[in-house]
Structure formats: structure tokens, C-alpha cells
Amino acid sequence: MTMDVRTAGGLAARLAVPEGDADDLDTRILDAALAEFETYGLRRVSVEDVAKRAGVARTTIYRRFTNKEQLLQAVILRECRRFLTAIAEATQDLASAEDAVVEGFVVGLRSARTHPLMTRVLESEPEAFLPQLSMNGGAVMLAARDILADRLRRARPGDGEDHNTVAEVLLRLAVSLLLVPGGGLELADEDAIRAFARDYLTRMLRP
């Protein structure tokens, strides 16, 4: 399982592949890698560490992932799928575009803030996280934007609203709040996030 995800297009294509397509050994290796990265950070973990945790030979991992970077990319890819699935599930049955904006924003920000790998890296290795964001962020942003924009269109069929732009602005704001916490916006809990989204973000939807 060799992965070339250094371009946005490559990652975007792989985001469309169901997670269930991974075999049991892939899952075992990725679970072990995720646990290692969450515990020790991105830089300190070696392929040998992952092999020990997974109970496999190091050569077994190298047959599926060329190096540690590709293994890390595979882990990030799987977590991105889960993130996008959470947004899709949270917004799929909502009747209004306003509700889709609010819940998509709440779930996205909450999921990112509470993800163990995200919090571990942002706390101890922010300089290691930023290259990963710049490498993959474009494709993930587009995939997440498309999910939320699709929910907005379904809530307002026939509306001429630029749903893609609205969805992308929401996501970029969420990323900013994640990477630069503090400031004047007090969004410490889910109720505050939801109220902020309801009061301010839904204004982007023209009546």
C-alpha cells in the first residue's frame, strides 16, 4: 500500500475511498502508528516503534508504506476521513441551511479540538504540525467544504447562494480558532460555539 499524497489532488482522491477498504493488517498498523504519534509526537516515533506496538516485523510495514512519512500521511488521511464523516453525519438530516451552518461549525471545531493527535502535536510540536497542514490542508479543506456546501444546497434547493464560499469561510474560521486560540472570542464550550455560529455565521446566508 504505497501512498503518494504529496499533492492536494492525490489526497482528495484518496479521501473518497471508504475506510473499510483497508485490510486487517493495514488497520492494525495504522492503529499502532496513531497510538505512537499520540503518545510520543511526530518526530520521536520510528517505524520500529510502530512495528513493536503492532506486533509485526519492521519489514512488514515497509512493504506497505515506503517510509515513516508515508505512514504518517496514511494515519492523517484516515483521521481526515473520520473528521469529514462526523461533519456529514451531524448535518445530513437538518432541515435548514442555518442549522447546517451551525452544526457543521460546532462539530468540526469540537472534533479538531478534542482529537488526541491534534491536541498532542499542537501542544508540543506546533512547528511539526504546520508543514502537515500546508501539505494536506488544501485537499481536506475542499473535501470538508464540499460536504457542508452540499448540505446547504439540499436545505435550499434552487437557491443561487454561493454555498462553496460560505462553507469554505466557515472552515477557515474554524482552523484559525484552532491554531490561534484566545483573543476576544470566548468560545470555550459547545454552547458558546453554537451561539456564536447562530448569531454571526448564519448572517452569511442571504435571506
mmCIF file of C-alpha atoms in Angstrom:
data_model
loop_
_atom_site.group_PDB
_atom_site.id
_atom_site.type_symbol
_atom_site.label_atom_id
_atom_site.label_comp_id
_atom_site.label_asym_id
_atom_site.label_seq_id
_atom_site.Cartn_x
_atom_site.Cartn_y
_atom_site.Cartn_z
ATOM 1 C CA MET A 1 0.000 0.000 0.000
ATOM 2 C CA THR A 2 2.241 2.779 -1.254
ATOM 3 C CA MET A 3 0.726 6.244 -0.917
ATOM 4 C CA ASP A 4 1.553 9.343 -2.918
ATOM 5 C CA VAL A 5 -0.294 12.073 -1.073
ATOM 6 C CA ARG A 6 2.064 14.989 -1.570
ATOM 7 C CA THR A 7 -0.393 16.780 -3.812
ATOM 8 C CA ALA A 8 -3.847 18.045 -2.944
ATOM 9 C CA GLY A 9 -5.304 16.078 -5.825
ATOM 10 C CA GLY A 10 -3.805 12.821 -4.577
ATOM 11 C CA LEU A 11 -5.214 13.287 -1.107
ATOM 12 C CA ALA A 12 -8.598 14.428 -2.372
ATOM 13 C CA ALA A 13 -8.919 11.268 -4.452
ATOM 14 C CA ARG A 14 -7.984 9.047 -1.527
ATOM 15 C CA LEU A 15 -10.457 10.779 0.779
ATOM 16 C CA ALA A 16 -13.187 9.340 -1.438
ATOM 17 C CA VAL A 17 -12.022 5.762 -0.776
ATOM 18 C CA PRO A 18 -14.036 4.160 2.061
ATOM 19 C CA GLU A 19 -12.063 3.408 5.213
ATOM 20 C CA GLY A 20 -13.467 -0.113 5.154
ATOM 21 C CA ASP A 21 -11.318 -0.867 2.108
ATOM 22 C CA ALA A 22 -8.253 -1.219 4.368
ATOM 23 C CA ASP A 23 -7.403 -4.803 5.271
ATOM 24 C CA ASP A 24 -6.936 -6.045 8.853
ATOM 25 C CA LEU A 25 -3.162 -5.674 8.777
ATOM 26 C CA ASP A 26 -3.377 -2.104 7.467
ATOM 27 C CA THR A 27 -5.808 -1.289 10.267
ATOM 28 C CA ARG A 28 -3.547 -2.877 12.868
ATOM 29 C CA ILE A 29 -0.517 -0.924 11.655
ATOM 30 C CA LEU A 30 -2.392 2.380 11.422
ATOM 31 C CA ASP A 31 -3.917 1.900 14.880
ATOM 32 C CA ALA A 32 -0.438 1.285 16.295
ATOM 33 C CA ALA A 33 1.020 4.283 14.468
ATOM 34 C CA LEU A 34 -1.770 6.562 15.681
ATOM 35 C CA ALA A 35 -1.222 5.437 19.266
ATOM 36 C CA GLU A 36 2.528 6.051 18.987
ATOM 37 C CA PHE A 37 2.115 9.509 17.454
ATOM 38 C CA GLU A 38 -0.477 10.482 20.066
ATOM 39 C CA THR A 39 1.808 9.346 22.885
ATOM 40 C CA TYR A 40 5.223 10.495 21.712
ATOM 41 C CA GLY A 41 4.606 13.069 18.974
ATOM 42 C CA LEU A 42 5.524 13.006 15.319
ATOM 43 C CA ARG A 43 9.281 13.351 15.483
ATOM 44 C CA ARG A 44 10.232 10.842 18.163
ATOM 45 C CA VAL A 45 8.338 7.874 16.719
ATOM 46 C CA SER A 46 10.166 5.450 14.431
ATOM 47 C CA VAL A 47 8.871 2.722 12.154
ATOM 48 C CA GLU A 48 10.423 0.229 14.552
ATOM 49 C CA ASP A 49 8.353 1.675 17.418
ATOM 50 C CA VAL A 50 5.191 1.209 15.363
ATOM 51 C CA ALA A 51 6.197 -2.338 14.414
ATOM 52 C CA LYS A 52 6.690 -3.275 18.073
ATOM 53 C CA ARG A 53 3.323 -1.889 19.099
ATOM 54 C CA ALA A 54 1.582 -3.574 16.160
ATOM 55 C CA GLY A 55 3.367 -6.886 16.799
ATOM 56 C CA VAL A 56 4.724 -7.131 13.266
ATOM 57 C CA ALA A 57 8.158 -7.082 11.667
ATOM 58 C CA ARG A 58 9.519 -3.751 10.524
ATOM 59 C CA THR A 59 9.832 -5.148 7.002
ATOM 60 C CA THR A 60 6.093 -5.816 7.008
ATOM 61 C CA ILE A 61 5.439 -2.102 7.442
ATOM 62 C CA TYR A 62 7.979 -1.161 4.774
ATOM 63 C CA ARG A 63 6.246 -3.443 2.285
ATOM 64 C CA ARG A 64 3.082 -1.377 2.721
ATOM 65 C CA PHE A 65 4.482 2.079 3.485
ATOM 66 C CA THR A 66 7.755 3.141 1.913
ATOM 67 C CA ASN A 67 8.915 5.202 4.901
ATOM 68 C CA LYS A 68 7.763 6.894 8.090
ATOM 69 C CA GLU A 69 6.465 9.930 6.179
ATOM 70 C CA GLN A 70 4.088 7.810 4.116
ATOM 71 C CA LEU A 71 2.953 6.002 7.247
ATOM 72 C CA LEU A 72 2.222 9.346 8.899
ATOM 73 C CA GLN A 73 0.340 10.502 5.800
ATOM 74 C CA ALA A 74 -1.777 7.343 5.890
ATOM 75 C CA VAL A 75 -2.659 7.996 9.525
ATOM 76 C CA ILE A 76 -3.585 11.609 8.763
ATOM 77 C CA LEU A 77 -5.661 10.507 5.786
ATOM 78 C CA ARG A 78 -7.686 8.084 7.887
ATOM 79 C CA GLU A 79 -8.294 10.688 10.589
ATOM 80 C CA CYS A 80 -9.393 13.194 7.934
ATOM 81 C CA ARG A 81 -11.967 10.693 6.673
ATOM 82 C CA ARG A 82 -13.331 10.313 10.183
ATOM 83 C CA PHE A 83 -13.458 14.088 10.631
ATOM 84 C CA LEU A 84 -15.383 14.579 7.399
ATOM 85 C CA THR A 85 -17.735 11.717 8.236
ATOM 86 C CA ALA A 86 -18.561 13.375 11.564
ATOM 87 C CA ILE A 87 -19.483 16.630 9.796
ATOM 88 C CA ALA A 88 -21.581 14.781 7.225
ATOM 89 C CA GLU A 89 -23.485 12.794 9.853
ATOM 90 C CA ALA A 90 -24.113 15.857 12.009
ATOM 91 C CA THR A 91 -25.659 17.833 9.158
ATOM 92 C CA GLN A 92 -27.356 15.231 6.968
ATOM 93 C CA ASP A 93 -30.863 15.362 8.486
ATOM 94 C CA LEU A 94 -31.066 19.077 9.219
ATOM 95 C CA ALA A 95 -33.966 20.921 7.660
ATOM 96 C CA SER A 96 -32.476 24.399 7.263
ATOM 97 C CA ALA A 97 -29.274 25.842 5.876
ATOM 98 C CA GLU A 98 -28.859 27.831 9.077
ATOM 99 C CA ASP A 99 -28.886 24.649 11.139
ATOM 100 C CA ALA A 100 -26.349 23.072 8.774
ATOM 101 C CA VAL A 101 -24.020 26.049 9.213
ATOM 102 C CA VAL A 102 -24.299 25.953 12.990
ATOM 103 C CA GLU A 103 -23.930 22.209 13.494
ATOM 104 C CA GLY A 104 -21.235 21.807 10.852
ATOM 105 C CA PHE A 105 -19.193 24.527 12.551
ATOM 106 C CA VAL A 106 -19.759 23.140 16.049
ATOM 107 C CA VAL A 107 -18.921 19.556 15.161
ATOM 108 C CA GLY A 108 -15.890 20.477 13.087
ATOM 109 C CA LEU A 109 -14.341 22.696 15.753
ATOM 110 C CA ARG A 110 -15.178 20.291 18.564
ATOM 111 C CA SER A 111 -13.744 17.307 16.704
ATOM 112 C CA ALA A 112 -10.499 19.117 15.942
ATOM 113 C CA ARG A 113 -10.125 20.483 19.472
ATOM 114 C CA THR A 114 -10.628 17.110 21.123
ATOM 115 C CA HIS A 115 -8.705 14.889 18.713
ATOM 116 C CA PRO A 116 -5.822 13.330 20.702
ATOM 117 C CA LEU A 117 -3.283 13.541 17.880
ATOM 118 C CA MET A 118 -4.192 17.124 17.031
ATOM 119 C CA THR A 119 -4.003 18.297 20.628
ATOM 120 C CA ARG A 120 -0.745 16.399 21.254
ATOM 121 C CA VAL A 121 1.015 17.951 18.271
ATOM 122 C CA LEU A 122 -0.345 21.475 18.780
ATOM 123 C CA GLU A 123 0.776 21.441 22.402
ATOM 124 C CA SER A 124 4.279 20.028 21.946
ATOM 125 C CA GLU A 125 5.239 20.208 18.255
ATOM 126 C CA PRO A 126 3.346 23.021 16.535
ATOM 127 C CA GLU A 127 6.271 23.509 14.160
ATOM 128 C CA ALA A 128 5.847 19.883 13.028
ATOM 129 C CA PHE A 129 2.101 20.279 12.547
ATOM 130 C CA LEU A 130 2.200 23.287 10.230
ATOM 131 C CA PRO A 131 4.023 21.503 7.368
ATOM 132 C CA GLN A 132 1.425 18.727 7.540
ATOM 133 C CA LEU A 133 -1.368 21.291 7.357
ATOM 134 C CA SER A 134 0.176 23.081 4.392
ATOM 135 C CA MET A 135 0.801 19.780 2.611
ATOM 136 C CA ASN A 136 -2.686 18.354 3.015
ATOM 137 C CA GLY A 137 -4.832 21.224 4.164
ATOM 138 C CA GLY A 138 -5.959 22.227 0.704
ATOM 139 C CA ALA A 139 -7.463 18.869 -0.155
ATOM 140 C CA VAL A 140 -9.023 18.378 3.264
ATOM 141 C CA MET A 141 -10.443 21.890 3.164
ATOM 142 C CA LEU A 142 -12.011 21.285 -0.240
ATOM 143 C CA ALA A 143 -13.483 17.934 0.807
ATOM 144 C CA ALA A 144 -14.953 19.384 4.005
ATOM 145 C CA ARG A 145 -16.208 22.437 2.107
ATOM 146 C CA ASP A 146 -17.986 20.229 -0.424
ATOM 147 C CA ILE A 147 -19.724 18.242 2.317
ATOM 148 C CA LEU A 148 -21.032 21.342 4.086
ATOM 149 C CA ALA A 149 -21.907 23.122 0.827
ATOM 150 C CA ASP A 150 -23.888 20.075 -0.288
ATOM 151 C CA ARG A 151 -25.908 20.220 2.938
ATOM 152 C CA LEU A 152 -26.616 23.905 2.355
ATOM 153 C CA ARG A 153 -27.820 23.225 -1.202
ATOM 154 C CA ARG A 154 -30.094 20.420 -0.045
ATOM 155 C CA ALA A 155 -31.604 22.694 2.603
ATOM 156 C CA ARG A 156 -32.158 25.433 -0.004
ATOM 157 C CA PRO A 157 -32.796 23.771 -3.357
ATOM 158 C CA GLY A 158 -32.812 26.236 -6.219
ATOM 159 C CA ASP A 159 -31.137 28.941 -4.157
ATOM 160 C CA GLY A 160 -28.497 30.950 -6.017
ATOM 161 C CA GLU A 161 -26.328 31.313 -2.912
ATOM 162 C CA ASP A 162 -22.588 30.681 -3.344
ATOM 163 C CA HIS A 163 -22.600 27.780 -0.912
ATOM 164 C CA ASN A 164 -18.998 26.800 -1.634
ATOM 165 C CA THR A 165 -17.709 30.188 -0.500
ATOM 166 C CA VAL A 166 -19.856 30.232 2.627
ATOM 167 C CA ALA A 167 -18.745 26.729 3.577
ATOM 168 C CA GLU A 168 -15.061 27.492 2.991
ATOM 169 C CA VAL A 169 -15.179 30.701 5.030
ATOM 170 C CA LEU A 170 -16.700 28.756 7.919
ATOM 171 C CA LEU A 171 -13.992 26.120 7.757
ATOM 172 C CA ARG A 172 -11.167 28.635 7.505
ATOM 173 C CA LEU A 173 -12.524 30.438 10.554
ATOM 174 C CA ALA A 174 -12.602 27.146 12.455
ATOM 175 C CA VAL A 175 -8.966 26.457 11.514
ATOM 176 C CA SER A 176 -7.988 29.942 12.703
ATOM 177 C CA LEU A 177 -9.714 29.423 16.055
ATOM 178 C CA LEU A 178 -7.966 26.087 16.411
ATOM 179 C CA LEU A 179 -4.456 27.316 15.601
ATOM 180 C CA VAL A 180 -4.705 30.719 17.304
ATOM 181 C CA PRO A 181 -6.840 30.274 20.437
ATOM 182 C CA GLY A 182 -7.624 33.112 22.791
ATOM 183 C CA GLY A 183 -8.270 36.670 21.716
ATOM 184 C CA GLY A 184 -11.606 38.359 22.116
ATOM 185 C CA LEU A 185 -13.814 35.430 21.121
ATOM 186 C CA GLU A 186 -14.813 33.423 24.187
ATOM 187 C CA LEU A 187 -15.665 30.081 22.620
ATOM 188 C CA ALA A 188 -14.612 27.804 25.436
ATOM 189 C CA ASP A 189 -17.561 25.403 25.336
ATOM 190 C CA GLU A 190 -20.025 23.951 22.867
ATOM 191 C CA ASP A 191 -22.889 26.225 23.915
ATOM 192 C CA ALA A 192 -20.735 29.290 23.267
ATOM 193 C CA ILE A 193 -19.612 27.946 19.888
ATOM 194 C CA ARG A 194 -23.192 27.194 18.872
ATOM 195 C CA ALA A 195 -24.436 30.624 19.988
ATOM 196 C CA PHE A 196 -21.604 32.353 18.109
ATOM 197 C CA ALA A 197 -22.357 30.379 14.961
ATOM 198 C CA ARG A 198 -26.076 31.102 15.230
ATOM 199 C CA ASP A 199 -25.626 34.828 15.903
ATOM 200 C CA TYR A 200 -22.853 35.615 13.441
ATOM 201 C CA LEU A 201 -22.065 32.896 10.936
ATOM 202 C CA THR A 202 -25.598 32.371 9.673
ATOM 203 C CA ARG A 203 -25.554 36.027 8.526
ATOM 204 C CA MET A 204 -23.523 34.865 5.540
ATOM 205 C CA LEU A 205 -26.646 33.165 4.228
ATOM 206 C CA ARG A 206 -28.651 35.687 2.293
ATOM 207 C CA PRO A 207 -32.428 35.614 3.029
#
